[in-house]
Amino acid sequence: MPAEPPVASPTSLGQAYALLAAAPHRPIAGGTDVMVQIAAETTPIPERMLDLWRLDELRGIRVEGDALVLGALTTYTEIRRSPLCVEHALALVEAAATIGAVQIQNRGTLGGNIANASPAGDTLPVLLAMDASIVAGSLRGERTVAAADFWPAYRRTPLRPDELVLRVSLPLVAGRRVRYRKVGTRRAQAISKVVMALAWREDGGVWRHVRLALGSVAPTPIRATETERVLEGAAPRETVADHAAAVLRGELRPIDDVRSTAAYRKAAAARVLHRLLREEGGW
Amino acid sequence: MSYELRVNGVEFEVAAPGMRRLLDVLREDLGLSGTKEGCGEGECGACTVLLDGEPVVSCLVPLCQADGHAVRTVEGLATAGPQGPVLSPLQAAFLEAGGAQCGICTPGMLMSAEAFLASGADPTEEAIREAIAGNLCRCTGYTKIVEAIELAALGRGADTAPGA
Ligand SMILES: Cc1cc2nc3c(=O)[nH]c(=O)nc-3n(C[C@H](O)[C@H](O)[C@H](O)COP(=O)(O)OP(=O)(O)OC[C@H]3O[C@@H](n4cnc5c(N)ncnc54)[C@H](O)[C@@H]3O)c2cc1C
Ligand code: FES
Ligand code: FES
């Protein structure tokens, strides 16, 4: 049997904060990353665990002012079934539908994907493209961190050891469109996976506020800002698509040290972008 | 620590560490060995059980998170009859269609299929394949499993059809 470190199951956020302030605990939400890490011993066995599952403060999907707010414990199944998500964040629904299979979607959470900080975390490019902000909390209070600042280096987050991800806020922008694409399976992820989220607003026939975010092509989920500049103020015509795809290929720095794999991923990402622009341009 | 769970309708109190995998609780502490361990890492679905009616992989669920919840395992599918247990219509359909060969994947496959049928979703081939996408089978090539689930869905449809 795998290791069974001691676990506390607080029933309120206040209790959880107090436990975290007193001693380091490894949070467990749906467990679909952390239980695998414990079973496979890919990371040191945590000394103590903090079970978040009873913290109802971290649940719920609602519109608050100009934002769609999702609690950290929101599961992929809940995202897929949420009429609010379908209306305001279809790209997130599409991403959720590609994660694992039903069993993983029933347990895996948005907060877990964020805190796990894998470059292959499938919701993270969507959060980047939608200018999400992530709210973290501890006994010291709450703070808001832009998704763009949340994954600064490989598997790093700005979370302090006593902090939890509480919720995610997606600003609702009139007229914004977001497209999501995932190519390659998780099993094949070592060679072929590319995740892309592209957001823009159309304004007088050209694109504005363009955001292009990618997963699995760098040590962290990233925004491709050079390519965004090519698309900003442009229309999705063939010449623009050719140029954007070439710039994207030059901009990406996949982590694989096997050069053929890195080259393959760059080419795949460029192809995915080109196809998306062609669909939007209708040519 | 002691935790309470309802397994196949029976209340159990389990004195075990909260991080023990539900899979180990079922097999070791409760002696319900119908649920199988394959990969132990969430990939194969052999350990699938229903938690409050939804399929989960019991190798990734810690006991503390099943506390106070209802678990259904493959042992909970058959019902008691005068001459011993009677297979559920889904189990009977697996037998009839040849949906089980070596049988390792079968308990998990049955639980995913049971949740799919209970959801009332339209049993198209595509929907069935999505429902069992998290359950790997190395023997059957899946076709006979999909047929078995279609067969069971037909039966259910007949049971609940108006006037039936
Ligand atoms: C078979 C399988 C397939 C998968 N497929 C995919 C896939 O296709 N795409 C994908 O992106 N991922 C995939 N995953 C990975 C995993 O399911 C996701 O990353 C999921 O979102 C993790 O959420 P969780 O609630 O299960 O996290 P947990 O395992 O509970 O936690 C993950 C990490 O985050 C920390 N944490 C969790 N919640 C919080 C919080 N609120 N505050 C602070 N820290 C927290 C934990 O301490 C831990 O370090 C797969 C996993 C498996 C086993
Ligand atoms: S043993 Fe649980 S998914 Fe393989
Ligand atoms: S019947 Fe052997 S693995 Fe499915």
Coordinates of C-alpha atoms and ligand atoms in Angstrom, one line a residue, chain B residues 23 36-47 57-60, ligand 2:
Chain B
L23 CA -9.5 0.9 -3.0
K36 CA -9.5 -4.5 -8.9
E37 CA -6.3 -2.7 -8.8
G38 CA -4.5 -2.2 -12.1
C39 CA -2.2 0.7 -12.5
G40 CA -2.7 2.4 -9.1
E41 CA -2.3 5.8 -10.8
G42 CA -5.7 6.7 -12.2
E43 CA -5.1 5.6 -15.7
C44 CA -6.7 2.2 -16.2
G45 CA -10.1 2.4 -14.5
A46 CA -10.0 -1.1 -13.1
C47 CA -10.7 0.3 -9.6
V57 CA -11.1 5.8 -9.5
S58 CA -10.9 4.4 -6.0
C59 CA -7.1 4.3 -6.1
L60 CA -7.1 8.1 -6.1
Ligands
FES2 S1 -6.0 1.0 -10.5 FE1 -7.1 2.8 -10.2 S2 -7.1 3.6 -12.2 FE2 -5.8 1.9 -12.4

